[in-house]
Phi, psi and omega in degrees: 000136181255151177262143181291143177287128183302330180286345185262006180293127181273128175277151176297136181226165174291125183294343180272348185230124175257102185291352175282346178265115185307319182295321179287326178297316180293318179296322179297316180296317180299325179287327184274334185304314179297325179293314178300319181295315182288328176295316179296314179298311179296321178298320177297318179296314180296317180294322177295321177295318178296318178299318177300318178297319179295326177287322181289323183233072181292155180247134179292150178303130181080357179274166179292127184282069182300322183299313181294320179299313181290323176300314180294320179293315179296316178300319178293321178296315181296321179292329175296315178297312182302314183295322177294315183297315185277348176258328185257337190242312195241128175278088186285155173301151185297344180263354182294310182297313176298322181292304184281312184289301182282318185283284186300305184286331174292324177283329181287309178289152188214086178279347173285318176294324175304314179294319179293321178301317179297314180299317179297319179297315179296316179297331180274007180082014180253054184298320179297317178296320177299316179293320177298317179295319178305310182288317184297321181292316179297313180295318180296318181294314180294317178296319181298313181292320180295312180296321180295317178297312181297315180294318180297316178296321179295315179298317180295321178294317179298319182291335182280348181286000000 
């Protein structure tokens, strides 16, 4: 029995692109560059909007982070609407979803700040508030996206009658 050579382990790859072929490797980068660019641009816009929300509605030290909770809930609701519109209604350009979904809304919603908020609450001796925030954000985000998808589909169905 032979053991496989560690250098010969195949990484998972896109079946349509063989990156060992220089022309396909170059073509792959050219196809991905616009997507990377719109995600970066959209992420900057979304993060700036989130920062603006934090400036408009600051949270006191040790207080419940309402701003982050609402930002995440609103972002999830908007992504629910966006996904219904671009999958069920509108044949969007290939860069719309990466720009708005991954970029703008990915930069706007902030589950990393959510985690830091929980840690700060726990470190400040507010473990119950941290746990409440932990649960409330997940429930609010899931409810927001579910309600937004359901409402958007209902409105679209109503408009088609």
